[in-house]
Structures are given as structure tokens and as C-alpha cells.
XYZ file of N, CA, C and O in Angstrom:
236
model
N -176.183 65.993 182.905
C -174.659 65.426 182.325
C -175.181 65.943 181.110
O -175.396 65.677 180.255
N -174.195 66.916 180.764
C -174.225 67.267 178.765
C -173.329 66.511 177.815
O -172.136 66.658 178.630
N -174.215 65.913 177.526
C -173.821 65.274 176.072
C -173.037 65.782 174.644
O -174.736 66.450 174.499
N -172.345 65.945 174.070
C -172.827 66.240 172.817
C -172.787 65.631 172.152
O -173.421 63.955 172.171
N -174.441 65.672 170.905
C -175.079 65.150 170.710
C -174.362 64.841 168.993
O -175.002 63.659 168.197
N -173.530 65.464 168.817
C -172.539 65.188 167.154
C -171.180 65.251 167.692
O -171.100 66.393 168.344
N -170.319 64.377 166.893
C -169.104 64.294 167.021
C -168.031 65.954 166.581
O -168.913 66.172 165.708
N -167.856 66.028 167.156
C -166.810 67.631 166.870
C -165.677 67.026 166.042
O -164.885 66.263 166.426
N -165.426 67.542 164.848
C -164.257 67.084 163.890
C -163.104 68.045 164.978
O -162.982 68.835 165.681
N -162.187 67.382 164.938
C -160.600 67.767 165.297
C -160.087 68.806 164.789
O -159.512 69.506 165.395
N -160.867 69.581 163.469
C -160.254 70.785 162.911
C -161.107 71.512 163.773
O -160.629 72.784 164.021
N -162.505 71.531 163.825
C -162.964 72.251 164.647
C -162.346 72.670 165.668
O -162.314 73.433 166.609
N -162.149 71.336 166.653
C -161.675 70.787 168.254
C -160.426 71.870 168.041
O -160.847 72.809 168.847
N -159.117 71.505 167.055
C -158.257 72.370 167.684
C -158.047 73.543 166.708
O -157.203 74.712 167.574
N -158.846 74.268 166.075
C -158.997 75.834 165.960
C -159.504 76.193 167.193
O -158.795 77.154 167.340
N -160.498 75.450 167.899
C -160.843 76.060 169.423
C -159.305 76.971 170.045
O -160.281 77.630 171.345
N -158.756 75.658 170.369
C -157.557 75.444 170.878
C -156.944 76.248 170.979
O -155.221 76.379 171.749
N -156.486 77.213 170.117
C -155.533 77.106 168.567
C -155.342 78.819 169.494
O -153.787 79.343 169.414
N -156.154 79.734 170.142
C -156.330 80.637 170.190
C -155.391 80.997 171.874
O -155.219 81.938 172.560
N -155.769 79.536 172.625
C -154.861 79.746 173.798
C -153.018 79.869 173.528
O -152.520 79.334 173.247
N -152.648 81.109 174.347
C -151.232 81.361 173.776
C -150.531 82.174 174.814
O -151.321 82.968 175.740
N -149.116 82.468 175.252
C -148.336 83.020 175.996
C -148.291 84.361 175.581
O -148.278 84.279 174.020
N -148.120 85.422 175.939
C -148.409 87.129 175.789
C -147.137 87.238 176.484
O -146.724 86.949 177.824
N -146.206 87.729 175.548
C -144.736 88.303 175.752
C -145.333 89.623 176.895
O -146.410 90.436 177.114
N -144.693 89.580 178.515
C -145.079 90.741 179.248
C -144.602 92.430 178.565
O -143.451 92.649 178.206
N -145.463 93.092 178.894
C -145.000 94.890 178.125
C -143.676 95.145 179.418
O -143.912 95.132 181.285
N -142.890 95.801 178.394
C -141.901 96.440 179.880
C -141.675 97.816 178.730
O -141.966 98.095 177.550
N -141.286 98.685 179.813
C -140.903 100.255 179.857
C -139.817 100.842 180.116
O -139.659 99.929 181.313
N -139.423 102.026 179.428
C -137.833 101.969 179.864
C -137.863 103.242 181.039
O -138.992 103.476 181.751
N -137.500 102.286 182.647
C -137.358 103.168 183.616
C -136.742 104.581 183.119
O -135.508 104.875 182.844
N -137.304 105.813 183.968
C -137.301 107.061 183.510
C -135.989 107.170 184.072
O -134.822 108.719 183.684
N -135.484 106.617 185.012
C -134.185 107.463 186.323
C -132.704 106.630 185.974
O -132.028 107.165 185.257
N -133.113 105.018 185.233
C -131.744 104.234 185.119
C -131.665 104.113 183.540
O -130.772 103.244 182.984
N -133.094 104.295 183.209
C -132.801 103.897 181.377
C -133.344 102.068 181.340
O -132.705 101.515 180.306
N -133.491 101.156 182.463
C -133.472 99.822 182.150
C -135.002 99.866 181.926
O -135.935 100.406 182.023
N -135.203 98.054 181.257
C -136.804 97.854 181.142
C -136.939 97.342 181.920
O -136.341 96.408 183.440
N -138.285 97.504 182.526
C -139.546 97.231 183.416
C -140.397 96.907 183.568
O -140.973 97.237 182.798
N -140.942 96.227 184.411
C -142.705 96.189 184.490
C -143.050 97.660 183.982
O -143.367 97.769 185.862
N -144.431 97.695 183.988
C -144.983 99.413 184.521
C -145.953 99.061 185.683
O -146.780 98.262 185.706
N -145.465 100.339 185.952
C -146.719 100.343 187.203
C -146.092 99.820 188.633
O -146.406 98.808 189.722
N -144.871 99.736 189.029
C -143.936 98.544 189.127
C -142.988 99.178 189.931
O -142.426 99.838 189.204
N -142.039 99.260 190.885
C -140.974 100.009 191.683
C -140.055 98.898 190.347
O -139.755 97.572 189.505
N -138.984 99.779 189.680
C -137.981 99.513 188.858
C -137.113 98.755 190.109
O -136.164 99.385 191.315
N -136.514 97.321 189.845
C -135.808 96.355 190.379
C -134.430 96.642 190.280
O -133.789 96.357 191.545
N -133.792 97.647 189.097
C -132.892 97.867 189.471
C -132.409 99.648 190.329
O -130.978 99.314 191.082
N -132.813 100.233 190.027
C -132.750 100.889 191.042
C -133.365 102.087 192.277
O -133.113 102.742 193.140
N -134.953 100.863 192.346
C -136.098 100.889 193.356
C -136.560 102.417 193.267
O -137.337 102.782 194.624
N -136.501 103.249 192.067
C -137.011 104.469 192.083
C -138.666 103.893 191.637
O -139.176 103.150 190.666
N -139.925 104.463 191.768
C -141.147 104.624 191.647
C -141.676 105.798 191.521
O -141.614 106.724 192.540
N -142.515 106.602 190.478
C -142.709 107.806 189.888
C -141.814 109.060 190.747
O -142.504 109.825 191.254
N -140.238 108.536 190.227
C -139.873 109.975 190.597
C -139.428 109.993 192.216
O -138.346 110.545 192.745
N -140.076 108.755 192.916
C -139.549 108.750 194.468
C -138.805 107.903 194.748
O -138.629 106.362 193.842
N -137.432 107.594 195.353
C -136.835 106.430 196.127
C -137.374 105.293 197.094
O -137.838 106.040 197.923
N -138.175 104.379 196.579
C -138.740 103.694 197.044
C -138.210 102.582 197.746
O -138.117 101.695 199.472
N -137.444 102.107 197.323
C -135.919 100.962 198.177
C -135.087 101.245 197.937
O -134.275 101.946 196.680
N -134.189 101.007 199.069
C -133.087 101.492 199.293
C -131.864 100.688 198.243
O -131.755 99.515 198.532
N -131.376 101.150 197.600
C -130.721 100.412 196.230
C -129.351 100.504 196.867
O -128.632 101.952 197.071
N -128.471 99.711 196.895
C -126.651 100.143 197.083
C -126.150 100.475 195.499
O -126.448 99.332 194.844
N -125.750 101.955 195.456
C -125.456 101.583 193.781
C -123.703 102.031 194.274
O -122.442 101.738 194.719
């Protein structure tokens, strides 16, 4: 079992842990309805993907 030879300081430990963070989702504008959507996904508002109607939505 691996055991550290020396004590790791709080500063060194905390600076390593400081890089773990959430990132905001990338959003792009839908070319059909101009709502914001996740790229490479069907638009949840209009149901279009790459200029084609994939999901039938009630207008």
C-alpha cells in the first residue's frame, strides 16, 4: 500500500483540489427558431436538426 513519506502541506493539497470546477454548457443558436440549444442535438423548441424536422412539435 502506498504511504506518503512526508506530510503534504495544506497549501499544496488545496491548490491541487482547486482545479476541479463545473463548466457552463456550450450553447448555440438554432437556425430555425433562434432559441439557444446544445450543439449537435435536436432543438427542444422546434424539433429541427440540420435543417430537417426530426421531432414533430405542435406549433
